[in-house]
Amino acid sequence: MDFFELKAFVSVAKNLHFARAANEINLSPSALSRLISRLEEETGAELFDRRSKDIFLTEKGRKFLGFASKCVEEKENLVNEFSQIKDSVCGTLHVYASVTACYTIMPPFIKKLSAKYPAVHLSVETGDPAGAVSAVREGRAELAVAAIPDERSAFFDCISVCRSPLVFAAALNGPYVDVQGSPQDIVSTVPLILPKAGLARKRFDSWIKSRNVHPEVAAETEGNEAVMALAALGIGIGLVPKIVLENGPYKEGFVSHNAGNALGFYDIGFIQKAKITGSESARKIRIAVNEILHSQA
């Protein structure tokens, strides 16, 4: 096995999707599949469970991921050491963020980072905000942008950037523009489009349980953008942070309905591990990122 094969394995393990990983490393999905098969043959272990539509890391695959990630990181550190002055901050910062976060929260941070540390490159994984904390905890990302958890943990350092209320979004050309009544009346009578997981879903489930409300759920999906896409079809109203409505492609074409004080506000910001660990290069990047985040907090 070589460094490219190890990097390819890490990409598949991160994406859990051959097409996305293949695009990331400039291989065809079939070539990437054969590469993984060769690694499995060489290691004598099944690294991925590919028996269903979705793929998953096996227990041996997770162990191999630790080895592969360390090898790739050490190789990058060595190359950086050879090519840069010793005290420079250089390398790759892995970030997990939603699409909305990429054009709302991230730009000021990226501008400061690139201006002060031009040798730091970004690798951004976009996905459901509900997966942000896991991405940092599992080491797939050093930094995530998402709603800060209600229950704070000493394991994480959370830097708040803004607050946004949760609202119900309805398409202007749909049947739910003129919904009347309290939030409890709305969820009892109007079909809902809800996130499958995450802070908004956790608050919503807790609230309806406390009120003994039985909502009609038209659809469940991952990510605020997917909620909005379904709401645009007029099949129901979507539960999203208002910041999603106020930015990007959803500035027009929707109206928002009050979701009530019980669902509260999203405290949106950056999430990173509180403890700075890793190689010398990784620690330098974390220290640089930490300095920028806390200077703008």
PDB file of C-alpha atoms in Angstrom:
ATOM      1  CA  MET A   1       0.000   0.000   0.000  1.00  0.00           C
ATOM      2  CA  ASP A   2       1.131   3.565  -0.635  1.00  0.00           C
ATOM      3  CA  PHE A   3       0.187   7.017   0.624  1.00  0.00           C
ATOM      4  CA  PHE A   4      -2.324   7.606  -2.157  1.00  0.00           C
ATOM      5  CA  GLU A   5      -4.161   4.392  -1.292  1.00  0.00           C
ATOM      6  CA  LEU A   6      -4.191   5.344   2.383  1.00  0.00           C
ATOM      7  CA  LYS A   7      -5.504   8.817   1.514  1.00  0.00           C
ATOM      8  CA  ALA A   8      -8.178   7.229  -0.682  1.00  0.00           C
ATOM      9  CA  PHE A   9      -9.233   4.954   2.170  1.00  0.00           C
ATOM     10  CA  VAL A  10      -9.477   7.929   4.552  1.00  0.00           C
ATOM     11  CA  SER A  11     -11.646   9.751   2.013  1.00  0.00           C
ATOM     12  CA  VAL A  12     -14.047   6.808   1.689  1.00  0.00           C
ATOM     13  CA  ALA A  13     -14.162   6.433   5.489  1.00  0.00           C
ATOM     14  CA  LYS A  14     -14.964  10.138   5.850  1.00  0.00           C
ATOM     15  CA  ASN A  15     -17.642  10.273   3.151  1.00  0.00           C
ATOM     16  CA  LEU A  16     -19.029   6.727   3.467  1.00  0.00           C
ATOM     17  CA  HIS A  17     -19.922   7.188  -0.183  1.00  0.00           C
ATOM     18  CA  PHE A  18     -17.786   5.955  -3.101  1.00  0.00           C
ATOM     19  CA  ALA A  19     -18.931   8.554  -5.646  1.00  0.00           C
ATOM     20  CA  ARG A  20     -18.223  11.530  -3.350  1.00  0.00           C
ATOM     21  CA  ALA A  21     -14.867  10.120  -2.260  1.00  0.00           C
ATOM     22  CA  ALA A  22     -13.917   9.331  -5.871  1.00  0.00           C
ATOM     23  CA  ASN A  23     -14.658  12.899  -6.892  1.00  0.00           C
ATOM     24  CA  GLU A  24     -12.574  14.169  -3.978  1.00  0.00           C
ATOM     25  CA  ILE A  25      -9.454  12.222  -5.035  1.00  0.00           C
ATOM     26  CA  ASN A  26     -10.034  12.364  -8.804  1.00  0.00           C
ATOM     27  CA  LEU A  27     -10.721   8.681  -9.415  1.00  0.00           C
ATOM     28  CA  SER A  28     -13.695   6.935 -10.937  1.00  0.00           C
ATOM     29  CA  PRO A  29     -15.957   5.154  -8.411  1.00  0.00           C
ATOM     30  CA  SER A  30     -15.132   1.776  -9.987  1.00  0.00           C
ATOM     31  CA  ALA A  31     -11.375   2.420  -9.734  1.00  0.00           C
ATOM     32  CA  LEU A  32     -11.769   3.498  -6.118  1.00  0.00           C
ATOM     33  CA  SER A  33     -13.789   0.372  -5.341  1.00  0.00           C
ATOM     34  CA  ARG A  34     -11.002  -1.782  -6.796  1.00  0.00           C
ATOM     35  CA  LEU A  35      -8.421   0.154  -4.765  1.00  0.00           C
ATOM     36  CA  ILE A  36     -10.316  -0.558  -1.545  1.00  0.00           C
ATOM     37  CA  SER A  37     -10.624  -4.221  -2.521  1.00  0.00           C
ATOM     38  CA  ARG A  38      -6.835  -4.378  -2.966  1.00  0.00           C
ATOM     39  CA  LEU A  39      -6.343  -2.851   0.484  1.00  0.00           C
ATOM     40  CA  GLU A  40      -8.723  -5.408   1.978  1.00  0.00           C
ATOM     41  CA  GLU A  41      -6.827  -8.200   0.230  1.00  0.00           C
ATOM     42  CA  GLU A  42      -3.474  -6.855   1.431  1.00  0.00           C
ATOM     43  CA  THR A  43      -4.630  -6.411   5.031  1.00  0.00           C
ATOM     44  CA  GLY A  44      -6.624  -9.644   5.044  1.00  0.00           C
ATOM     45  CA  ALA A  45      -9.559  -7.817   6.589  1.00  0.00           C
ATOM     46  CA  GLU A  46     -12.979  -6.534   5.539  1.00  0.00           C
ATOM     47  CA  LEU A  47     -12.615  -2.779   6.051  1.00  0.00           C
ATOM     48  CA  PHE A  48     -16.089  -1.748   4.883  1.00  0.00           C
ATOM     49  CA  ASP A  49     -19.461  -3.423   5.149  1.00  0.00           C
ATOM     50  CA  ARG A  50     -20.791  -3.058   1.597  1.00  0.00           C
ATOM     51  CA  ARG A  51     -23.645  -5.544   1.776  1.00  0.00           C
ATOM     52  CA  SER A  52     -26.382  -2.901   1.671  1.00  0.00           C
ATOM     53  CA  LYS A  53     -27.010   0.318  -0.250  1.00  0.00           C
ATOM     54  CA  ASP A  54     -25.069   2.274   2.379  1.00  0.00           C
ATOM     55  CA  ILE A  55     -21.493   1.468   3.374  1.00  0.00           C
ATOM     56  CA  PHE A  56     -20.108   1.367   6.896  1.00  0.00           C
ATOM     57  CA  LEU A  57     -16.715   0.953   8.498  1.00  0.00           C
ATOM     58  CA  THR A  58     -16.224  -2.424  10.145  1.00  0.00           C
ATOM     59  CA  GLU A  59     -14.475  -2.687  13.509  1.00  0.00           C
ATOM     60  CA  LYS A  60     -11.239  -3.558  11.711  1.00  0.00           C
ATOM     61  CA  GLY A  61     -11.902  -0.709   9.304  1.00  0.00           C
ATOM     62  CA  ARG A  62     -12.107   1.767  12.181  1.00  0.00           C
ATOM     63  CA  LYS A  63      -8.803   0.477  13.510  1.00  0.00           C
ATOM     64  CA  PHE A  64      -7.230   0.767  10.067  1.00  0.00           C
ATOM     65  CA  LEU A  65      -8.614   4.313   9.766  1.00  0.00           C
ATOM     66  CA  GLY A  66      -6.559   5.341  12.801  1.00  0.00           C
ATOM     67  CA  PHE A  67      -3.433   3.929  11.181  1.00  0.00           C
ATOM     68  CA  ALA A  68      -4.149   5.425   7.755  1.00  0.00           C
ATOM     69  CA  SER A  69      -5.017   8.871   9.117  1.00  0.00           C
ATOM     70  CA  LYS A  70      -1.826   8.965  11.179  1.00  0.00           C
ATOM     71  CA  CYS A  71       0.309   7.941   8.194  1.00  0.00           C
ATOM     72  CA  VAL A  72      -1.239  10.551   5.898  1.00  0.00           C
ATOM     73  CA  GLU A  73      -0.961  13.265   8.525  1.00  0.00           C
ATOM     74  CA  GLU A  74       2.677  12.444   9.321  1.00  0.00           C
ATOM     75  CA  LYS A  75       3.541  12.444   5.618  1.00  0.00           C
ATOM     76  CA  GLU A  76       1.912  15.868   5.150  1.00  0.00           C
ATOM     77  CA  ASN A  77       3.722  17.185   8.219  1.00  0.00           C
ATOM     78  CA  LEU A  78       7.058  15.972   6.884  1.00  0.00           C
ATOM     79  CA  VAL A  79       6.480  17.531   3.465  1.00  0.00           C
ATOM     80  CA  ASN A  80       5.443  20.793   5.124  1.00  0.00           C
ATOM     81  CA  GLU A  81       8.536  20.719   7.308  1.00  0.00           C
ATOM     82  CA  PHE A  82      10.766  20.246   4.281  1.00  0.00           C
ATOM     83  CA  SER A  83       9.070  22.922   2.194  1.00  0.00           C
ATOM     84  CA  GLN A  84       8.307  25.643   4.742  1.00  0.00           C
ATOM     85  CA  ILE A  85      10.255  27.554   7.320  1.00  0.00           C
ATOM     86  CA  LYS A  86      10.197  25.811  10.677  1.00  0.00           C
ATOM     87  CA  ASP A  87       7.991  28.251  12.554  1.00  0.00           C
ATOM     88  CA  SER A  88       5.364  28.726   9.836  1.00  0.00           C
ATOM     89  CA  VAL A  89       1.763  27.611  10.253  1.00  0.00           C
ATOM     90  CA  CYS A  90       0.894  25.339   7.344  1.00  0.00           C
ATOM     91  CA  GLY A  91      -1.154  22.261   6.575  1.00  0.00           C
ATOM     92  CA  THR A  92      -4.808  21.337   6.230  1.00  0.00           C
ATOM     93  CA  LEU A  93      -7.686  22.388   8.470  1.00  0.00           C
ATOM     94  CA  HIS A  94     -10.647  20.018   8.237  1.00  0.00           C
ATOM     95  CA  VAL A  95     -13.991  21.770   8.729  1.00  0.00           C
ATOM     96  CA  TYR A  96     -17.526  20.382   8.965  1.00  0.00           C
ATOM     97  CA  ALA A  97     -20.324  22.809   8.092  1.00  0.00           C
ATOM     98  CA  SER A  98     -23.769  22.998   6.587  1.00  0.00           C
ATOM     99  CA  VAL A  99     -24.246  24.703   3.222  1.00  0.00           C
ATOM    100  CA  THR A 100     -25.935  27.627   5.004  1.00  0.00           C
ATOM    101  CA  ALA A 101     -22.980  27.985   7.374  1.00  0.00           C
ATOM    102  CA  CYS A 102     -20.604  28.130   4.392  1.00  0.00           C
ATOM    103  CA  TYR A 103     -22.146  31.358   3.136  1.00  0.00           C
ATOM    104  CA  THR A 104     -23.162  32.945   6.446  1.00  0.00           C
ATOM    105  CA  ILE A 105     -20.828  32.083   9.329  1.00  0.00           C
ATOM    106  CA  MET A 106     -17.683  30.895   7.554  1.00  0.00           C
ATOM    107  CA  PRO A 107     -16.696  33.831   5.262  1.00  0.00           C
ATOM    108  CA  PRO A 108     -15.374  36.271   7.937  1.00  0.00           C
ATOM    109  CA  PHE A 109     -13.398  33.467   9.576  1.00  0.00           C
ATOM    110  CA  ILE A 110     -11.946  32.241   6.260  1.00  0.00           C
ATOM    111  CA  LYS A 111     -10.979  35.796   5.286  1.00  0.00           C
ATOM    112  CA  LYS A 112      -9.025  36.282   8.531  1.00  0.00           C
ATOM    113  CA  LEU A 113      -7.444  32.825   8.372  1.00  0.00           C
ATOM    114  CA  SER A 114      -6.275  33.141   4.770  1.00  0.00           C
ATOM    115  CA  ALA A 115      -4.951  36.661   5.345  1.00  0.00           C
ATOM    116  CA  LYS A 116      -2.884  35.722   8.380  1.00  0.00           C
ATOM    117  CA  TYR A 117      -2.022  32.111   7.556  1.00  0.00           C
ATOM    118  CA  PRO A 118      -2.022  31.675   3.751  1.00  0.00           C
ATOM    119  CA  ALA A 119      -0.293  28.287   3.974  1.00  0.00           C
ATOM    120  CA  VAL A 120      -3.273  26.762   5.824  1.00  0.00           C
ATOM    121  CA  HIS A 121      -5.589  25.014   3.383  1.00  0.00           C
ATOM    122  CA  LEU A 122      -9.231  24.161   4.040  1.00  0.00           C
ATOM    123  CA  SER A 123     -10.897  20.804   3.540  1.00  0.00           C
ATOM    124  CA  VAL A 124     -14.619  21.380   4.044  1.00  0.00           C
ATOM    125  CA  GLU A 125     -17.113  18.562   4.546  1.00  0.00           C
ATOM    126  CA  THR A 126     -20.689  19.762   4.131  1.00  0.00           C
ATOM    127  CA  GLY A 127     -23.548  17.927   5.755  1.00  0.00           C
ATOM    128  CA  ASP A 128     -26.446  17.885   8.177  1.00  0.00           C
ATOM    129  CA  PRO A 129     -25.771  20.227  11.140  1.00  0.00           C
ATOM    130  CA  ALA A 130     -26.863  17.344  13.382  1.00  0.00           C
ATOM    131  CA  GLY A 131     -23.589  15.596  12.495  1.00  0.00           C
ATOM    132  CA  ALA A 132     -21.286  18.464  13.451  1.00  0.00           C
ATOM    133  CA  VAL A 133     -20.515  17.441  17.032  1.00  0.00           C
ATOM    134  CA  SER A 134     -19.843  13.840  15.985  1.00  0.00           C
ATOM    135  CA  ALA A 135     -17.497  15.010  13.225  1.00  0.00           C
ATOM    136  CA  VAL A 136     -15.351  16.860  15.774  1.00  0.00           C
ATOM    137  CA  ARG A 137     -15.556  14.137  18.412  1.00  0.00           C
ATOM    138  CA  GLU A 138     -14.540  11.427  15.923  1.00  0.00           C
ATOM    139  CA  GLY A 139     -11.686  13.515  14.535  1.00  0.00           C
ATOM    140  CA  ARG A 140     -13.094  13.870  11.001  1.00  0.00           C
ATOM    141  CA  ALA A 141     -12.966  17.635  11.506  1.00  0.00           C
ATOM    142  CA  GLU A 142     -10.935  19.926  13.747  1.00  0.00           C
ATOM    143  CA  LEU A 143     -13.617  22.586  13.514  1.00  0.00           C
ATOM    144  CA  ALA A 144     -17.380  22.537  12.962  1.00  0.00           C
ATOM    145  CA  VAL A 145     -19.976  25.251  12.416  1.00  0.00           C
ATOM    146  CA  ALA A 146     -23.406  24.447  13.835  1.00  0.00           C
ATOM    147  CA  ALA A 147     -25.924  25.106  16.572  1.00  0.00           C
ATOM    148  CA  ILE A 148     -24.106  24.944  19.882  1.00  0.00           C
ATOM    149  CA  PRO A 149     -25.523  22.119  22.049  1.00  0.00           C
ATOM    150  CA  ASP A 150     -27.769  23.079  24.964  1.00  0.00           C
ATOM    151  CA  GLU A 151     -25.759  20.802  27.245  1.00  0.00           C
ATOM    152  CA  ARG A 152     -22.202  22.109  27.267  1.00  0.00           C
ATOM    153  CA  SER A 153     -19.332  19.644  27.637  1.00  0.00           C
ATOM    154  CA  ALA A 154     -15.813  20.274  28.887  1.00  0.00           C
ATOM    155  CA  PHE A 155     -14.663  18.190  25.918  1.00  0.00           C
ATOM    156  CA  PHE A 156     -15.633  20.995  23.506  1.00  0.00           C
ATOM    157  CA  ASP A 157     -14.752  24.650  23.135  1.00  0.00           C
ATOM    158  CA  CYS A 158     -17.789  26.469  21.691  1.00  0.00           C
ATOM    159  CA  ILE A 159     -17.581  30.003  20.307  1.00  0.00           C
ATOM    160  CA  SER A 160     -20.931  31.683  19.705  1.00  0.00           C
ATOM    161  CA  VAL A 161     -21.283  33.892  16.619  1.00  0.00           C
ATOM    162  CA  CYS A 162     -25.013  34.682  16.372  1.00  0.00           C
ATOM    163  CA  ARG A 163     -28.490  33.665  17.540  1.00  0.00           C
ATOM    164  CA  SER A 164     -31.403  32.713  15.323  1.00  0.00           C
ATOM    165  CA  PRO A 165     -34.963  31.703  16.280  1.00  0.00           C
ATOM    166  CA  LEU A 166     -36.514  28.502  15.016  1.00  0.00           C
ATOM    167  CA  VAL A 167     -39.425  29.159  12.656  1.00  0.00           C
ATOM    168  CA  PHE A 168     -41.790  27.271  10.388  1.00  0.00           C
ATOM    169  CA  ALA A 169     -41.163  28.062   6.705  1.00  0.00           C
ATOM    170  CA  ALA A 170     -43.986  27.919   4.155  1.00  0.00           C
ATOM    171  CA  ALA A 171     -43.761  28.364   0.386  1.00  0.00           C
ATOM    172  CA  LEU A 172     -45.397  31.572  -0.859  1.00  0.00           C
ATOM    173  CA  ASN A 173     -47.042  29.672  -3.697  1.00  0.00           C
ATOM    174  CA  GLY A 174     -48.216  26.874  -1.421  1.00  0.00           C
ATOM    175  CA  PRO A 175     -51.353  26.267   0.667  1.00  0.00           C
ATOM    176  CA  TYR A 176     -49.886  27.208   4.072  1.00  0.00           C
ATOM    177  CA  VAL A 177     -49.136  30.932   3.699  1.00  0.00           C
ATOM    178  CA  ASP A 178     -52.053  32.150   5.859  1.00  0.00           C
ATOM    179  CA  VAL A 179     -51.801  29.672   8.726  1.00  0.00           C
ATOM    180  CA  GLN A 180     -53.431  31.091  11.852  1.00  0.00           C
ATOM    181  CA  GLY A 181     -53.242  30.294  15.554  1.00  0.00           C
ATOM    182  CA  SER A 182     -50.688  29.511  18.202  1.00  0.00           C
ATOM    183  CA  PRO A 183     -47.652  27.299  17.498  1.00  0.00           C
ATOM    184  CA  GLN A 184     -49.565  24.455  19.173  1.00  0.00           C
ATOM    185  CA  ASP A 185     -52.521  25.016  16.835  1.00  0.00           C
ATOM    186  CA  ILE A 186     -50.211  25.085  13.828  1.00  0.00           C
ATOM    187  CA  VAL A 187     -48.428  21.805  14.552  1.00  0.00           C
ATOM    188  CA  SER A 188     -51.766  20.136  15.304  1.00  0.00           C
ATOM    189  CA  THR A 189     -53.354  21.064  11.970  1.00  0.00           C
ATOM    190  CA  VAL A 190     -50.613  21.608   9.372  1.00  0.00           C
ATOM    191  CA  PRO A 191     -48.334  18.917   7.858  1.00  0.00           C
ATOM    192  CA  LEU A 192     -44.770  19.347   9.045  1.00  0.00           C
ATOM    193  CA  ILE A 193     -41.356  18.781   7.483  1.00  0.00           C
ATOM    194  CA  LEU A 194     -38.869  18.040  10.238  1.00  0.00           C
ATOM    195  CA  PRO A 195     -35.155  17.324  10.562  1.00  0.00           C
ATOM    196  CA  LYS A 196     -34.497  13.685  11.426  1.00  0.00           C
ATOM    197  CA  ALA A 197     -32.081  14.558  14.210  1.00  0.00           C
ATOM    198  CA  GLY A 198     -30.261  17.420  15.868  1.00  0.00           C
ATOM    199  CA  LEU A 199     -31.052  20.193  18.303  1.00  0.00           C
ATOM    200  CA  ALA A 200     -34.239  21.425  16.578  1.00  0.00           C
ATOM    201  CA  ARG A 201     -35.718  17.930  16.477  1.00  0.00           C
ATOM    202  CA  LYS A 202     -34.762  17.266  20.078  1.00  0.00           C
ATOM    203  CA  ARG A 203     -36.475  20.471  21.239  1.00  0.00           C
ATOM    204  CA  PHE A 204     -39.537  19.822  19.057  1.00  0.00           C
ATOM    205  CA  ASP A 205     -40.010  16.265  20.342  1.00  0.00           C
ATOM    206  CA  SER A 206     -39.657  17.408  23.932  1.00  0.00           C
ATOM    207  CA  TRP A 207     -42.160  20.226  23.413  1.00  0.00           C
ATOM    208  CA  ILE A 208     -44.911  18.153  21.760  1.00  0.00           C
ATOM    209  CA  LYS A 209     -44.509  15.495  24.427  1.00  0.00           C
ATOM    210  CA  SER A 210     -44.986  18.082  27.187  1.00  0.00           C
ATOM    211  CA  ARG A 211     -48.117  19.430  25.425  1.00  0.00           C
ATOM    212  CA  ASN A 212     -49.487  16.014  24.442  1.00  0.00           C
ATOM    213  CA  VAL A 213     -49.651  17.199  20.813  1.00  0.00           C
ATOM    214  CA  HIS A 214     -49.832  14.717  17.941  1.00  0.00           C
ATOM    215  CA  PRO A 215     -48.467  16.433  14.829  1.00  0.00           C
ATOM    216  CA  GLU A 216     -48.894  15.278  11.243  1.00  0.00           C
ATOM    217  CA  VAL A 217     -45.394  14.741   9.865  1.00  0.00           C
ATOM    218  CA  ALA A 218     -45.327  15.001   6.087  1.00  0.00           C
ATOM    219  CA  ALA A 219     -41.604  14.315   5.762  1.00  0.00           C
ATOM    220  CA  GLU A 220     -38.361  13.928   7.698  1.00  0.00           C
ATOM    221  CA  THR A 221     -34.977  14.677   6.196  1.00  0.00           C
ATOM    222  CA  GLU A 222     -31.366  15.510   6.944  1.00  0.00           C
ATOM    223  CA  GLY A 223     -30.179  19.106   6.748  1.00  0.00           C
ATOM    224  CA  ASN A 224     -31.953  22.451   6.667  1.00  0.00           C
ATOM    225  CA  GLU A 225     -31.504  22.816   2.921  1.00  0.00           C
ATOM    226  CA  ALA A 226     -33.390  19.548   2.357  1.00  0.00           C
ATOM    227  CA  VAL A 227     -36.179  20.728   4.693  1.00  0.00           C
ATOM    228  CA  MET A 228     -36.482  23.914   2.638  1.00  0.00           C
ATOM    229  CA  ALA A 229     -36.469  22.036  -0.662  1.00  0.00           C
ATOM    230  CA  LEU A 230     -39.429  19.940   0.484  1.00  0.00           C
ATOM    231  CA  ALA A 231     -41.229  22.970   1.919  1.00  0.00           C
ATOM    232  CA  ALA A 232     -40.886  24.626  -1.506  1.00  0.00           C
ATOM    233  CA  LEU A 233     -43.026  21.821  -2.935  1.00  0.00           C
ATOM    234  CA  GLY A 234     -45.904  22.904  -0.682  1.00  0.00           C
ATOM    235  CA  ILE A 235     -46.316  19.545   1.069  1.00  0.00           C
ATOM    236  CA  GLY A 236     -45.989  21.139   4.507  1.00  0.00           C
ATOM    237  CA  ILE A 237     -44.136  23.719   6.560  1.00  0.00           C
ATOM    238  CA  GLY A 238     -40.511  23.177   7.511  1.00  0.00           C
ATOM    239  CA  LEU A 239     -38.868  23.685  10.890  1.00  0.00           C
ATOM    240  CA  VAL A 240     -35.607  25.609  10.347  1.00  0.00           C
ATOM    241  CA  PRO A 241     -33.498  28.346  11.957  1.00  0.00           C
ATOM    242  CA  LYS A 242     -34.529  31.736  10.599  1.00  0.00           C
ATOM    243  CA  ILE A 243     -30.964  32.354   9.404  1.00  0.00           C
ATOM    244  CA  VAL A 244     -31.615  29.761   6.667  1.00  0.00           C
ATOM    245  CA  LEU A 245     -34.533  31.858   5.384  1.00  0.00           C
ATOM    246  CA  GLU A 246     -32.631  35.115   5.541  1.00  0.00           C
ATOM    247  CA  ASN A 247     -29.653  34.026   3.465  1.00  0.00           C
ATOM    248  CA  GLY A 248     -28.777  32.334   0.219  1.00  0.00           C
ATOM    249  CA  PRO A 249     -31.341  30.856  -2.160  1.00  0.00           C
ATOM    250  CA  TYR A 250     -34.202  31.059   0.341  1.00  0.00           C
ATOM    251  CA  LYS A 251     -34.358  34.845   0.734  1.00  0.00           C
ATOM    252  CA  GLU A 252     -37.449  34.925  -1.455  1.00  0.00           C
ATOM    253  CA  GLY A 253     -40.334  32.575  -2.021  1.00  0.00           C
ATOM    254  CA  PHE A 254     -41.096  31.769   1.611  1.00  0.00           C
ATOM    255  CA  VAL A 255     -42.950  33.152   4.591  1.00  0.00           C
ATOM    256  CA  SER A 256     -42.164  32.264   8.194  1.00  0.00           C
ATOM    257  CA  HIS A 257     -44.566  31.332  11.000  1.00  0.00           C
ATOM    258  CA  ASN A 258     -43.678  31.735  14.658  1.00  0.00           C
ATOM    259  CA  ALA A 259     -42.539  28.475  16.227  1.00  0.00           C
ATOM    260  CA  GLY A 260     -43.003  29.758  19.775  1.00  0.00           C
ATOM    261  CA  ASN A 261     -40.757  30.467  22.713  1.00  0.00           C
ATOM    262  CA  ALA A 262     -40.641  26.818  23.707  1.00  0.00           C
ATOM    263  CA  LEU A 263     -38.409  25.979  20.727  1.00  0.00           C
ATOM    264  CA  GLY A 264     -36.273  29.003  21.461  1.00  0.00           C
ATOM    265  CA  PHE A 265     -33.218  30.279  19.620  1.00  0.00           C
ATOM    266  CA  TYR A 266     -30.307  28.563  17.972  1.00  0.00           C
ATOM    267  CA  ASP A 267     -26.970  29.705  19.386  1.00  0.00           C
ATOM    268  CA  ILE A 268     -24.850  29.265  16.251  1.00  0.00           C
ATOM    269  CA  GLY A 269     -21.086  29.221  16.185  1.00  0.00           C
ATOM    270  CA  PHE A 270     -17.877  27.226  16.021  1.00  0.00           C
ATOM    271  CA  ILE A 271     -17.248  23.944  17.828  1.00  0.00           C
ATOM    272  CA  GLN A 272     -13.795  22.473  18.398  1.00  0.00           C
ATOM    273  CA  LYS A 273     -12.123  20.171  20.884  1.00  0.00           C
ATOM    274  CA  ALA A 274     -11.068  22.020  24.012  1.00  0.00           C
ATOM    275  CA  LYS A 275      -7.774  20.159  24.204  1.00  0.00           C
ATOM    276  CA  ILE A 276      -5.173  20.855  21.523  1.00  0.00           C
ATOM    277  CA  THR A 277      -3.422  17.638  20.541  1.00  0.00           C
ATOM    278  CA  GLY A 278      -1.827  15.982  17.510  1.00  0.00           C
ATOM    279  CA  SER A 279       1.334  16.547  15.544  1.00  0.00           C
ATOM    280  CA  GLU A 280       3.342  19.758  15.736  1.00  0.00           C
ATOM    281  CA  SER A 281       1.784  20.979  12.488  1.00  0.00           C
ATOM    282  CA  ALA A 282      -1.745  20.155  13.669  1.00  0.00           C
ATOM    283  CA  ARG A 283      -1.190  21.899  17.001  1.00  0.00           C
ATOM    284  CA  LYS A 284       0.102  25.033  15.293  1.00  0.00           C
ATOM    285  CA  ILE A 285      -2.995  25.175  13.108  1.00  0.00           C
ATOM    286  CA  ARG A 286      -5.297  24.673  16.098  1.00  0.00           C
ATOM    287  CA  ILE A 287      -3.534  27.412  18.055  1.00  0.00           C
ATOM    288  CA  ALA A 288      -3.833  29.782  15.076  1.00  0.00           C
ATOM    289  CA  VAL A 289      -7.532  28.947  14.615  1.00  0.00           C
ATOM    290  CA  ASN A 290      -8.153  29.348  18.332  1.00  0.00           C
ATOM    291  CA  GLU A 291      -6.579  32.787  18.284  1.00  0.00           C
ATOM    292  CA  ILE A 292      -8.795  33.937  15.398  1.00  0.00           C
ATOM    293  CA  LEU A 293     -12.006  32.473  16.817  1.00  0.00           C
ATOM    294  CA  HIS A 294     -11.608  33.958  20.266  1.00  0.00           C
ATOM    295  CA  SER A 295     -10.501  37.351  18.918  1.00  0.00           C
ATOM    296  CA  GLN A 296     -13.760  37.664  16.948  1.00  0.00           C
ATOM    297  CA  ALA A 297     -16.013  36.240  19.690  1.00  0.00           C
TER     298      ALA A 297
END
